[in-house]
CSV table of C-alpha atoms in Angstrom, one decimal:
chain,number,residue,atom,x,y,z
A,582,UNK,CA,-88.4,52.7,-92.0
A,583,UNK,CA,-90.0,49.5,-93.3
A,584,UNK,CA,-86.1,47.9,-93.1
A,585,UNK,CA,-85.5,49.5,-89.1
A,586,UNK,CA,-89.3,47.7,-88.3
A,587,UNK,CA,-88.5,44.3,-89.7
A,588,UNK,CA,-85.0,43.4,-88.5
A,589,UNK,CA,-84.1,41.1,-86.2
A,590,UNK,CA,-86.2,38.0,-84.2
A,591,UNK,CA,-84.8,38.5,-80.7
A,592,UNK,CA,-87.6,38.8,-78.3
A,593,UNK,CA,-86.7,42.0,-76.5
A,594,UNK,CA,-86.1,40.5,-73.0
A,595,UNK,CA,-83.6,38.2,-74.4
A,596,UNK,CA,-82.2,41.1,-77.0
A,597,UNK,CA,-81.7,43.2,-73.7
A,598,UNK,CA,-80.3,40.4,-71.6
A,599,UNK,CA,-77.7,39.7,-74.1
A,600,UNK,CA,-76.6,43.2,-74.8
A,601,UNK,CA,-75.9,43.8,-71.2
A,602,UNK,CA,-73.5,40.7,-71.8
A,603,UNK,CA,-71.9,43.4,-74.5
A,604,UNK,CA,-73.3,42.0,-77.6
A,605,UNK,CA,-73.8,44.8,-79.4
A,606,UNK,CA,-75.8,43.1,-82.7
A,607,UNK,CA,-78.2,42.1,-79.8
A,608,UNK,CA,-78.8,45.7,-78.9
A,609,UNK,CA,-78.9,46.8,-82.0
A,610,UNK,CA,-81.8,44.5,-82.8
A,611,UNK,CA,-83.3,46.9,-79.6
A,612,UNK,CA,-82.2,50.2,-81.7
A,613,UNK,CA,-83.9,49.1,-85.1
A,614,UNK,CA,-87.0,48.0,-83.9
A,615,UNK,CA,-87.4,50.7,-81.3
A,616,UNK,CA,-86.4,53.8,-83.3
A,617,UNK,CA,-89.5,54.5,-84.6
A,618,UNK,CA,-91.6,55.0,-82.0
A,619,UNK,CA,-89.0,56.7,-79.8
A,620,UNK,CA,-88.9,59.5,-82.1
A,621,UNK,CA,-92.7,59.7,-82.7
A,622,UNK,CA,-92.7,60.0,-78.8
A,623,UNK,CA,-89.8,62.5,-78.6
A,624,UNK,CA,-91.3,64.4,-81.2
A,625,UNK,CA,-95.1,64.6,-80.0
A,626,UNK,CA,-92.9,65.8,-76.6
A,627,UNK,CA,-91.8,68.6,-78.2
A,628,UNK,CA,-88.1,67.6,-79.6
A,629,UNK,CA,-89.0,68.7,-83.2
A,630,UNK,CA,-86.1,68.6,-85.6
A,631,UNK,CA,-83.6,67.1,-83.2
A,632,UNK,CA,-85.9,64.3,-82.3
A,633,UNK,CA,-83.4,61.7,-83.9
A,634,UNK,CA,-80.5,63.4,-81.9
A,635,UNK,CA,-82.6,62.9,-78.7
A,636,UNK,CA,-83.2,59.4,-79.8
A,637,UNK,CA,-79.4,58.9,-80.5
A,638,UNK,CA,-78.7,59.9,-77.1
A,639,UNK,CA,-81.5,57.7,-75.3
A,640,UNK,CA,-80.0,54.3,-77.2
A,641,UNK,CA,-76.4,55.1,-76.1
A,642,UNK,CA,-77.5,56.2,-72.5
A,643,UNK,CA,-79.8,53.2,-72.5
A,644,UNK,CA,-77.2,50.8,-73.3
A,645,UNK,CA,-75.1,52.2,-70.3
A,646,UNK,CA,-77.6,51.5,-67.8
A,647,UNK,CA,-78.4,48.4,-68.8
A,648,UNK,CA,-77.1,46.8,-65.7
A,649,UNK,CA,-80.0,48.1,-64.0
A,650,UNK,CA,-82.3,47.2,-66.1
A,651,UNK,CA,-84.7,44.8,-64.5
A,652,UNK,CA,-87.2,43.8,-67.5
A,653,UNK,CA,-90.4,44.0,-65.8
A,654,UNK,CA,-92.6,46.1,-67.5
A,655,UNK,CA,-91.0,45.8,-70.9
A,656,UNK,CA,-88.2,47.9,-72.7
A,657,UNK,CA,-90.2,50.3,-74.5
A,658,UNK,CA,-91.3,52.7,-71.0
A,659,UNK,CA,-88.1,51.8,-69.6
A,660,UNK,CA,-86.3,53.5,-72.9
A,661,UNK,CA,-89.2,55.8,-73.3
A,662,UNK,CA,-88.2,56.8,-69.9
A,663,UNK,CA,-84.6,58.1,-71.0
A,664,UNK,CA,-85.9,59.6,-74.7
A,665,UNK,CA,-88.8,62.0,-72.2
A,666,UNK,CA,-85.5,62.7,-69.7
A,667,UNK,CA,-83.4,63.9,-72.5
A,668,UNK,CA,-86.1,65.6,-74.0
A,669,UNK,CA,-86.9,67.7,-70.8
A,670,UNK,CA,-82.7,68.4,-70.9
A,671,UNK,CA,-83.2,69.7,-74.7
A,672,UNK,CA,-86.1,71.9,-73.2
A,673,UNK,CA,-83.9,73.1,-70.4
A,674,UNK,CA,-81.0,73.7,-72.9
A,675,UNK,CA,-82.6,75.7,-75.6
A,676,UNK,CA,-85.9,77.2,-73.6
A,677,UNK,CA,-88.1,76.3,-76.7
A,678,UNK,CA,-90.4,73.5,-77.6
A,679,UNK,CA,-91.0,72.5,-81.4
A,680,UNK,CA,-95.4,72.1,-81.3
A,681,UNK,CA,-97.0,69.1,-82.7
A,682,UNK,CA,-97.5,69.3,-86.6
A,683,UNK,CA,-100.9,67.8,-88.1
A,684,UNK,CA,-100.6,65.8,-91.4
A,685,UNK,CA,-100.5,68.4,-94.1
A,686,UNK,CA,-103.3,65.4,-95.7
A,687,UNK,CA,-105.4,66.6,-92.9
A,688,UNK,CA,-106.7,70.2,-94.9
A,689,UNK,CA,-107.5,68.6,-98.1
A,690,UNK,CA,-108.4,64.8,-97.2
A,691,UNK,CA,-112.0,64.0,-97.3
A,692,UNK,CA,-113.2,62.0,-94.7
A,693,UNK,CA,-115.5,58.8,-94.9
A,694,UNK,CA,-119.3,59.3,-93.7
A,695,UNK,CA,-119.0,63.3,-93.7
A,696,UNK,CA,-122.3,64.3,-95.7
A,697,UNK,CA,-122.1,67.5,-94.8
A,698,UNK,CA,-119.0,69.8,-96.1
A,699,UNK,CA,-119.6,71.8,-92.8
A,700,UNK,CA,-119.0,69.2,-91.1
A,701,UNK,CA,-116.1,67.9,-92.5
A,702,UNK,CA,-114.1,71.5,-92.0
A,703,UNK,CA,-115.2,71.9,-88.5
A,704,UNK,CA,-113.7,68.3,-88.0
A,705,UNK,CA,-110.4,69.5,-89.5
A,706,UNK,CA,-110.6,73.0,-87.4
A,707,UNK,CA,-111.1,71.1,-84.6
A,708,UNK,CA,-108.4,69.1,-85.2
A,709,UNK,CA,-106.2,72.0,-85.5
A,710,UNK,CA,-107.5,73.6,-82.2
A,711,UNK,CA,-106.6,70.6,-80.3
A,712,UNK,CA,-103.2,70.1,-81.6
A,713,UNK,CA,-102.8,74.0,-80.7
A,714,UNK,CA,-104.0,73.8,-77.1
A,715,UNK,CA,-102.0,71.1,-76.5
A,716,UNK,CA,-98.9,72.6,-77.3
A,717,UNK,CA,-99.8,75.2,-74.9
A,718,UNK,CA,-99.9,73.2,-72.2
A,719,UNK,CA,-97.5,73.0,-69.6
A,720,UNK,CA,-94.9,70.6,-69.9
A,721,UNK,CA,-95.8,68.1,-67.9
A,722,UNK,CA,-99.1,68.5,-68.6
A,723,UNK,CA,-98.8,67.3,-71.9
A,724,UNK,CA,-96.0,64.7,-71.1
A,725,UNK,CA,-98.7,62.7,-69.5
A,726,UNK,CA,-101.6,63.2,-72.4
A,727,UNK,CA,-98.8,62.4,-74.6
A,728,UNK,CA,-98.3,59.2,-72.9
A,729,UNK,CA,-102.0,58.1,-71.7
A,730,UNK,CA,-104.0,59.0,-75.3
A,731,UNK,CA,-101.2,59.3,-78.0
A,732,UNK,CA,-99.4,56.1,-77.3
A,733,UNK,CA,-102.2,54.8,-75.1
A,734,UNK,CA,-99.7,54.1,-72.6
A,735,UNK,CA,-101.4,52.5,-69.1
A,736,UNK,CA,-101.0,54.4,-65.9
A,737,UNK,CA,-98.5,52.3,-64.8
A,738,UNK,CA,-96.3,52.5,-67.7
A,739,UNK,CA,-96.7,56.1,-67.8
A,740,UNK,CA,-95.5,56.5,-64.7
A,741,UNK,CA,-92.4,54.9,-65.8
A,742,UNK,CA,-91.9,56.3,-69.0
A,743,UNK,CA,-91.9,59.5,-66.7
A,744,UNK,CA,-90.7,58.6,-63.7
A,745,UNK,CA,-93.4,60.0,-61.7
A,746,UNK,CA,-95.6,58.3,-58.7
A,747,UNK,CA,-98.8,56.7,-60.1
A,748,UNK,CA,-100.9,58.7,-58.2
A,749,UNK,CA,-99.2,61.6,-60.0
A,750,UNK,CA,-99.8,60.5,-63.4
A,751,UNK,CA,-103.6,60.4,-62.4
A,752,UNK,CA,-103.8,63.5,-60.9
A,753,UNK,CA,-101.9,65.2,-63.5
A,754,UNK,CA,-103.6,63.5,-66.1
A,755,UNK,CA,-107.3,65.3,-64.9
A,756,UNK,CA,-105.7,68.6,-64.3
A,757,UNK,CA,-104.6,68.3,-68.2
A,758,UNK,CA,-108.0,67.4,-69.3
A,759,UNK,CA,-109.9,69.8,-67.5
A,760,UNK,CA,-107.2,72.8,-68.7
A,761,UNK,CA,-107.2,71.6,-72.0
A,762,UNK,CA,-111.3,71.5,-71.7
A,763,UNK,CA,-111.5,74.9,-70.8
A,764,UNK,CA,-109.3,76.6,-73.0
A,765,UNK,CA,-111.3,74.6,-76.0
A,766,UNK,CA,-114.3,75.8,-74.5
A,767,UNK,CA,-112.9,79.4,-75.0
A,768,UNK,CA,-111.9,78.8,-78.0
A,769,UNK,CA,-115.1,77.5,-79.8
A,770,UNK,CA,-116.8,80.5,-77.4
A,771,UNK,CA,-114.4,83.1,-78.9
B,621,UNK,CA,-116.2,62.5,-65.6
B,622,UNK,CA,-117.9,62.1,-69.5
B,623,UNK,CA,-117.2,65.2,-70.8
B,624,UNK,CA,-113.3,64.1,-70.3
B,625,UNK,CA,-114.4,60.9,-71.8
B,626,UNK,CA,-115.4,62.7,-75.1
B,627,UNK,CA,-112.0,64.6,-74.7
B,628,UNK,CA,-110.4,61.4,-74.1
B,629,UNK,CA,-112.2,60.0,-77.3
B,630,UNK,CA,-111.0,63.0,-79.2
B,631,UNK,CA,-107.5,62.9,-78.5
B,632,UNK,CA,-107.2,59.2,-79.4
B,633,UNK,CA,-108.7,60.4,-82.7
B,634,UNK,CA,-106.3,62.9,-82.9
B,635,UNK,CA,-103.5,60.8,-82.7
B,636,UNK,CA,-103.0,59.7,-86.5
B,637,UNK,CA,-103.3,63.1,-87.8
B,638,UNK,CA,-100.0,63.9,-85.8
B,639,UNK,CA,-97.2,64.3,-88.2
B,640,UNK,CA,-94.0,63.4,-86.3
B,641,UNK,CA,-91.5,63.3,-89.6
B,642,UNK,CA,-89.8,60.1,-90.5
B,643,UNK,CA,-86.7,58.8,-87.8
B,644,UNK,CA,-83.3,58.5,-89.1
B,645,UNK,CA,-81.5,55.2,-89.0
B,646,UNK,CA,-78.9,56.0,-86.3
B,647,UNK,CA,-78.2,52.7,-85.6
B,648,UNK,CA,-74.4,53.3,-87.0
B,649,UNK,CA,-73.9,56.1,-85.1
B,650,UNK,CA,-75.3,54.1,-81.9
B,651,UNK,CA,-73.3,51.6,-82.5
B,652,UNK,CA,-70.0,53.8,-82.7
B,653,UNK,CA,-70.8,55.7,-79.3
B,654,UNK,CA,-71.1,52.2,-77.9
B,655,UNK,CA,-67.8,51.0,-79.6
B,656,UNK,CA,-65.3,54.0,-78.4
B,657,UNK,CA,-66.8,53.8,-74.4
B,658,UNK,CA,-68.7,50.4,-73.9
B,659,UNK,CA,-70.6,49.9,-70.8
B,660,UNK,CA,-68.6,46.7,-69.8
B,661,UNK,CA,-65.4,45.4,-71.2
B,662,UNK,CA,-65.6,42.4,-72.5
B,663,UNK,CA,-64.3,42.8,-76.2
B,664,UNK,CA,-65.2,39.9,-78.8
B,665,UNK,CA,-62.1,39.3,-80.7
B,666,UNK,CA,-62.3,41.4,-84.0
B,667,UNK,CA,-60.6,40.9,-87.3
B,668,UNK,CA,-60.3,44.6,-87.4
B,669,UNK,CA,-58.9,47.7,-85.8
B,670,UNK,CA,-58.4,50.3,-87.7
B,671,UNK,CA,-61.3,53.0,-88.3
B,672,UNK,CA,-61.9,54.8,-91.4
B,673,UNK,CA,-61.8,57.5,-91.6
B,674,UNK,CA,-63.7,58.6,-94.8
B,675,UNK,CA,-65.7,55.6,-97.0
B,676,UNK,CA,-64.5,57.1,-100.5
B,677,UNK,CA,-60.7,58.2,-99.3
B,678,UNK,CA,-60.9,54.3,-97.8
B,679,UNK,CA,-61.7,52.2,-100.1
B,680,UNK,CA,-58.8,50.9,-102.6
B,681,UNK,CA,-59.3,49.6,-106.3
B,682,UNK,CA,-58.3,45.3,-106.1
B,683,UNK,CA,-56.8,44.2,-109.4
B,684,UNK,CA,-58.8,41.1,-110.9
B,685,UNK,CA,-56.2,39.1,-110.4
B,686,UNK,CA,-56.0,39.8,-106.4
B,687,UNK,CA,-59.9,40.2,-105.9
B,688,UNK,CA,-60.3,36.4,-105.5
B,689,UNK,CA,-57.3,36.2,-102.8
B,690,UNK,CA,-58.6,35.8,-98.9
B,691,UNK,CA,-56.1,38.1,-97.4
B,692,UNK,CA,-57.1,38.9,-93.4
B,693,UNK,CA,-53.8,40.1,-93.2
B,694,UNK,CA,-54.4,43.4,-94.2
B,695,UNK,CA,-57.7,44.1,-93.0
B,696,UNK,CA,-59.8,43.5,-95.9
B,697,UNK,CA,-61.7,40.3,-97.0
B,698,UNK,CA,-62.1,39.3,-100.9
B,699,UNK,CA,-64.6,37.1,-102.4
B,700,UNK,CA,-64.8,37.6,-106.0
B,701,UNK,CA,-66.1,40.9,-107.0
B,702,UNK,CA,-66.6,42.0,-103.6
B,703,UNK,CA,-63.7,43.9,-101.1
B,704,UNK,CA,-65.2,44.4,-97.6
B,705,UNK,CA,-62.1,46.6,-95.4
B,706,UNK,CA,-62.1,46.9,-92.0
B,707,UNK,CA,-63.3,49.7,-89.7
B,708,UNK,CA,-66.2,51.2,-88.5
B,709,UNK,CA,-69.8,51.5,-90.8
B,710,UNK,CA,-68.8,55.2,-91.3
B,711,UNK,CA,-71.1,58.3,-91.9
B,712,UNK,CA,-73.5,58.1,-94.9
B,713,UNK,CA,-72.4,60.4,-97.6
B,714,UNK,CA,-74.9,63.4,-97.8
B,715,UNK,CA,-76.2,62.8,-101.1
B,716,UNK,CA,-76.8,59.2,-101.9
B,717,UNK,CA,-75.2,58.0,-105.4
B,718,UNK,CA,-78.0,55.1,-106.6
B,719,UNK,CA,-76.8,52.1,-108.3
B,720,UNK,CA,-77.4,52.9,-112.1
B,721,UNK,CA,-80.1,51.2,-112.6
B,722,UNK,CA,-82.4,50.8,-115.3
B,723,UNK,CA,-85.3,50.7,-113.5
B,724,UNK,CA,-87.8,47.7,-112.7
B,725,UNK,CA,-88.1,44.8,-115.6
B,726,UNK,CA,-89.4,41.1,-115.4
B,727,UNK,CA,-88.1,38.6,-114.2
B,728,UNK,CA,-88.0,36.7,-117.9
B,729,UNK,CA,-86.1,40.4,-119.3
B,730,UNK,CA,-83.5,40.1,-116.5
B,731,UNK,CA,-82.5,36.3,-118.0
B,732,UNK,CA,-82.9,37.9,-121.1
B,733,UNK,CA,-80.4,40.3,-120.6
B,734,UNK,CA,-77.8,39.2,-118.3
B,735,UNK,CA,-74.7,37.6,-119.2
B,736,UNK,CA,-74.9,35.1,-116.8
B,737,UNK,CA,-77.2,32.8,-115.0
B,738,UNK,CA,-79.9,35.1,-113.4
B,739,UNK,CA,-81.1,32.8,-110.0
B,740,UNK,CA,-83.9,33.1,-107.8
B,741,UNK,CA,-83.2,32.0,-104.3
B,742,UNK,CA,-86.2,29.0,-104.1
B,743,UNK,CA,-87.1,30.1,-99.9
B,744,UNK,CA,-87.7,33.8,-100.9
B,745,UNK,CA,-90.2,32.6,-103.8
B,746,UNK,CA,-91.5,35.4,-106.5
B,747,UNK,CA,-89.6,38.6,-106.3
B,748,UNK,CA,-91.1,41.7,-105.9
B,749,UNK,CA,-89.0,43.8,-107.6
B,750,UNK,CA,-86.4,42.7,-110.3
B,751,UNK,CA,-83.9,45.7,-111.5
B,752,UNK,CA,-81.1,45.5,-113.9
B,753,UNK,CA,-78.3,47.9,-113.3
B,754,UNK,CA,-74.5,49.3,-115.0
B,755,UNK,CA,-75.1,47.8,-118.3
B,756,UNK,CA,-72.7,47.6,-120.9
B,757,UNK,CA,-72.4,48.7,-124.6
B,758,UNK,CA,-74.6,46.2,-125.6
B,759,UNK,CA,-77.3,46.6,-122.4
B,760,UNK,CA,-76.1,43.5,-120.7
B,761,UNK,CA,-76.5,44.2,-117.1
B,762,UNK,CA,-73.7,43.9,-114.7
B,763,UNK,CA,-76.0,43.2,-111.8
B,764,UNK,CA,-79.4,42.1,-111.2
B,765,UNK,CA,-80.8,43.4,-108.0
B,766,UNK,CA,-84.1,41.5,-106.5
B,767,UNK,CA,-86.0,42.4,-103.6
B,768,UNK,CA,-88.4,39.8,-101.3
B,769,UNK,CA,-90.9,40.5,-98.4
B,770,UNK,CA,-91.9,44.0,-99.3
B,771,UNK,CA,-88.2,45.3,-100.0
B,772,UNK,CA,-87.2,44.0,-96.4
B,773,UNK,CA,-84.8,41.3,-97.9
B,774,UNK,CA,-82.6,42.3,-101.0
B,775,UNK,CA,-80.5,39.6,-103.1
B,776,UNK,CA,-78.0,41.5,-105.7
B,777,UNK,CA,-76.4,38.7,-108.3
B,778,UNK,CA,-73.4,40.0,-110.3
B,779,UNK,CA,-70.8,39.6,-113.0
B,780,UNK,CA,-67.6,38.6,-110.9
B,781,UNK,CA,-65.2,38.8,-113.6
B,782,UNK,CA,-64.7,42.3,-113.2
B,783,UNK,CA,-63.9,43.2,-110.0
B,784,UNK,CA,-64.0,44.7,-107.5
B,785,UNK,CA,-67.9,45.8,-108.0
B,786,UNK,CA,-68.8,46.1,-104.3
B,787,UNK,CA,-66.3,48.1,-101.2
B,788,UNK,CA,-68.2,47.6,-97.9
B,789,UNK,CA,-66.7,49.4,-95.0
B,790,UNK,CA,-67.7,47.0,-91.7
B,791,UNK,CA,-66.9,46.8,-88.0
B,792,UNK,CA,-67.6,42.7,-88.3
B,793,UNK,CA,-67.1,40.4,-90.3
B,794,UNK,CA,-66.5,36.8,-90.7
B,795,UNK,CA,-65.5,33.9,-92.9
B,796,UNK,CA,-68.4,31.0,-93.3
B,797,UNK,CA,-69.4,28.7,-96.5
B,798,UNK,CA,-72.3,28.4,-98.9
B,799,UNK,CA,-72.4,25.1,-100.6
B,800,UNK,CA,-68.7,24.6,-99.7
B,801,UNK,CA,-67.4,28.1,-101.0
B,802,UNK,CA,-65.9,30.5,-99.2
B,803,UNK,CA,-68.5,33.3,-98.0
B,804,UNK,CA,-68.7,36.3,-95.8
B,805,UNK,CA,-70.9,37.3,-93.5
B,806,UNK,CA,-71.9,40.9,-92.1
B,807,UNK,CA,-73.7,40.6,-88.7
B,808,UNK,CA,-73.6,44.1,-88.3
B,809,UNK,CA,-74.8,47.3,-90.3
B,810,UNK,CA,-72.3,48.5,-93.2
B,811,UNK,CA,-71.9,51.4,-95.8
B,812,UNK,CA,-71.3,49.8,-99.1
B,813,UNK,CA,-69.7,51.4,-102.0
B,814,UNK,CA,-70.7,49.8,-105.6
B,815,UNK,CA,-67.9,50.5,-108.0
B,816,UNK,CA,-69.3,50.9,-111.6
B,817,UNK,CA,-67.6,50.0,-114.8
B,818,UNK,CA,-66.0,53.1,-115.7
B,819,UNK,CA,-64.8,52.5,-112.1
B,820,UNK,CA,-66.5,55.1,-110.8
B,821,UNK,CA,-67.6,55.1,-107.1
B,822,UNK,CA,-71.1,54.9,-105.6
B,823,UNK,CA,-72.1,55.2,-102.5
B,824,UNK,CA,-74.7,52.6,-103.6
B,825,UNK,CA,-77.6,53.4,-101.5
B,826,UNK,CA,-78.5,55.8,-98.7
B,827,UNK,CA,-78.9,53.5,-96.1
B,828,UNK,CA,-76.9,51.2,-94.2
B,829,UNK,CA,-76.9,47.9,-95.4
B,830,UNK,CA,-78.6,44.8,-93.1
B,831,UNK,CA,-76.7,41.9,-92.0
B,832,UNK,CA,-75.6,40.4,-95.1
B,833,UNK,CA,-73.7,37.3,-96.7
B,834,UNK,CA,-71.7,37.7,-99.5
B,835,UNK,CA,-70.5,34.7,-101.6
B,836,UNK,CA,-69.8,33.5,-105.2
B,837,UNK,CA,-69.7,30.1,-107.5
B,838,UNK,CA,-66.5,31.7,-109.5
B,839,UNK,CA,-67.9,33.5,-112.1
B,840,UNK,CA,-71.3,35.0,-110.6
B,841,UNK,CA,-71.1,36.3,-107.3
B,842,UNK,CA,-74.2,37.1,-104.4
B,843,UNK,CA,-75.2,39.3,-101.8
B,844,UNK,CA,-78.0,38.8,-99.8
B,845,UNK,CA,-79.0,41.0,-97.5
B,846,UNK,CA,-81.7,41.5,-94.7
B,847,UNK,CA,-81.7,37.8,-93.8
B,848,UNK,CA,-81.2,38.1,-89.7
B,849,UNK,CA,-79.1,35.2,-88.7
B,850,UNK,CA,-76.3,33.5,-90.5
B,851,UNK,CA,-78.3,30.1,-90.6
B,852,UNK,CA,-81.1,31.7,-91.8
B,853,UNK,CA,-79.1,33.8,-95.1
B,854,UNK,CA,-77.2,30.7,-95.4
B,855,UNK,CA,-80.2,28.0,-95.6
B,856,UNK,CA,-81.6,30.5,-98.3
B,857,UNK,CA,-78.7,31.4,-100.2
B,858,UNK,CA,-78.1,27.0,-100.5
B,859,UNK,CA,-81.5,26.5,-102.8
B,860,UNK,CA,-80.8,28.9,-106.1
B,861,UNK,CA,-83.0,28.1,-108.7
């Protein structure tokens, strides 16, 4: 994706601005460089294998409501915004959510200052307990970790990106942690 | 609280062991969505119309003797060597056909072997990559591909004289100059079809190309690709050395 990261010099404001004024080479300048991290974000949502159809869709509804798009706080939580909507659709169409996958490198790779081979594999099970107890959270549970600690979005963006109150995003956000808390605390007690 | 700090921490840890799978470049297929319904209408004059339907079934064999002709009359645009026809970037065949290449070689082995003046475009400095590909009986190479900046820019030099080499399928395109020679350029994301010497078709890479120019002295004709802007390709493609 080296190719989709570097094209283009527009500045997204202006990219945006001049797409809404139909120029689609301006847009496209939005698609390449935002790709990417759409799908990382529809995947870790749950989209799985028809993440890039999910992102397909987002760009082309995206473009459509340019008009009301405003510039504010960026492009990426306003697009991020569409890619979670039309994620939650794909949810509501097929009643099944793809988990999160952990780098296959993650069983075998050593890592740096682990003296202790104990160590090292209860840093890789834990790994794999946390990317299975966040799958098993509710939806909108994990929408918001998703958002807050996977892309470090800020409150405020997050509660664009999901077009929920702010106050929401906080209060879902601690209800997350403390589920996800418990149900690790099971786990390692199990 | 701290212990959601040290779950906090944890997550954020997690974060780069997440495998999410590499995105596919769907820029084409954006692009066509936006085409058939766009959200406002104001339509840029085009040179073309037409859409293809299929790359392969689309494309038409030029005679030498025609591949030099500028003819917008028909929909497709000839600079030596290269045919670019009108309509849409199309759908990416499902099994990429590569270039024949011969793999990487020196910069020194490339003027070695080509038949014709290998140039390095001065701006883009030291190559990263040289590859010679379609060679002939004797192993001269009918192009000499280079790639700059990590494999973000690509500059592909070629034997004109037997044409065409290169079909590109694009929604845009337009006529401009290098050096006072007719050139093309090709804002917008295109298939492109390399036609070998047994003229054979190949879809020549699995991507879509970037926006690329396309021009030629006569004998030798250039692509250079991944450039963003037309001044920019065109300030780059002026200082061959």
């Amino acid at each position: 994706m080296s190719r989709l990261n570097r094209v283009g010099e527009l500045d997204d404001a202006t990219a945006a601005g001049r797409a809404r004024d139909g120029d689609l080479d301006a847009y496209e300048v939005l698609v390449a460089r935002w790709t990417a991290p759409a799908h990382r974000f529809a995947v870790l949502l749950g989209a799985g294998v028809d993440a890039d159809d999910v992102v397909q869709e987002a760009f082309v509804k995206a473009y459509r409501q340019l008009g009301r798009y405003r510039g504010e706080s960026g492009f990426r939580p306003w697009l991020f915004s569409t890619v979670a909507n039309e994620t939650r659709n794909l949810h509501r169409s097929r009643k099944r959510r793809d988990g999160l996958a952990l780098r296959a490198a993650a069983r075998e790779e050593a890592e740096p200052l682990s003296p202790d081979p104990a160590d090292l594999t209860l840093a890789v099970e834990r790994r794999r307990q946390l990317v299975d107890q966040v799958r098993l959270l509710d939806f909108r549970e994990r929408e918001v970790l998703v958002c807050r600690y996977f892309l470090d979005l800020s409150e405020a963006e997050t509660a664009e990106a999901l077009d929920i109150p702010k106050g929401t995003v906080k209060s879902r956000t601690s209800r997350a942690l403390a589920r996800l808390r418990d149900r690790l605390g099971e786990v390692a007690g199990a | 609280m701290p212990e959601d700090d040290a779950l906090i921490a944890e997550l954020r840890a997690l974060e780069p062991w997440l495998d999410t799978g590499e995105p596919a470049d769907r820029r084409a297929a954006v692009r066509a969505r936006l085409v058939a319904r766009p959200a406002r209408i104001r339509h840029r004059k085009r040179w073309i119309a037409a859409a293809v339907a299929a790359l392969a079934g689309a494309v038409i064999a030029v005679s030498p003797a025609r591949a030099a002709v500028v003819d917008a009359v028909d929909g497709v645009l000839r600079i030596v060597g290269i045919e670019v026809r009108a309509g849409g970037p199309g759908e990416l065949p499902p099994r990429p056909d590569p270039l024949p290449s011969r793999g990487p070689v020196t910069l020194a082995q490339a003027r070695a072997a080509a038949q014709f003046p290998v140039v390095v475009p001065a701006a883009l400095g030291v190559p990263d990559r040289v590859e010679l590909a379609d060679p002939d009986a004797g192993g001269a190479p009918r192009v000499v591909t280079m790639t700059f900046r990590g494999g973000a820019v690509r500059f592909d030099q070629f034997d004109g004289s037997v044409s065409p080499a290169f079909l590109k399928s694009s929604g845009e395109a337009r006529w401009t100059e290098v050096g006072g020679s007719t050139a093309i350029w090709l804002p917008g994301p295109h298939a492109v079809t390399y036609v070998d010497r047994a003229g054979q078709e190949r879809t020549a890479t699995g991507r879509l190309a970037a926006p690329t120019l396309i021009w030629s002295t006569g004998t030798v004709t250039y692509r250079l690709e991944g450039i963003a802007t037309l001044a920019g390709a065109t300030a780059v493609a002026g200082d061959l050395k």
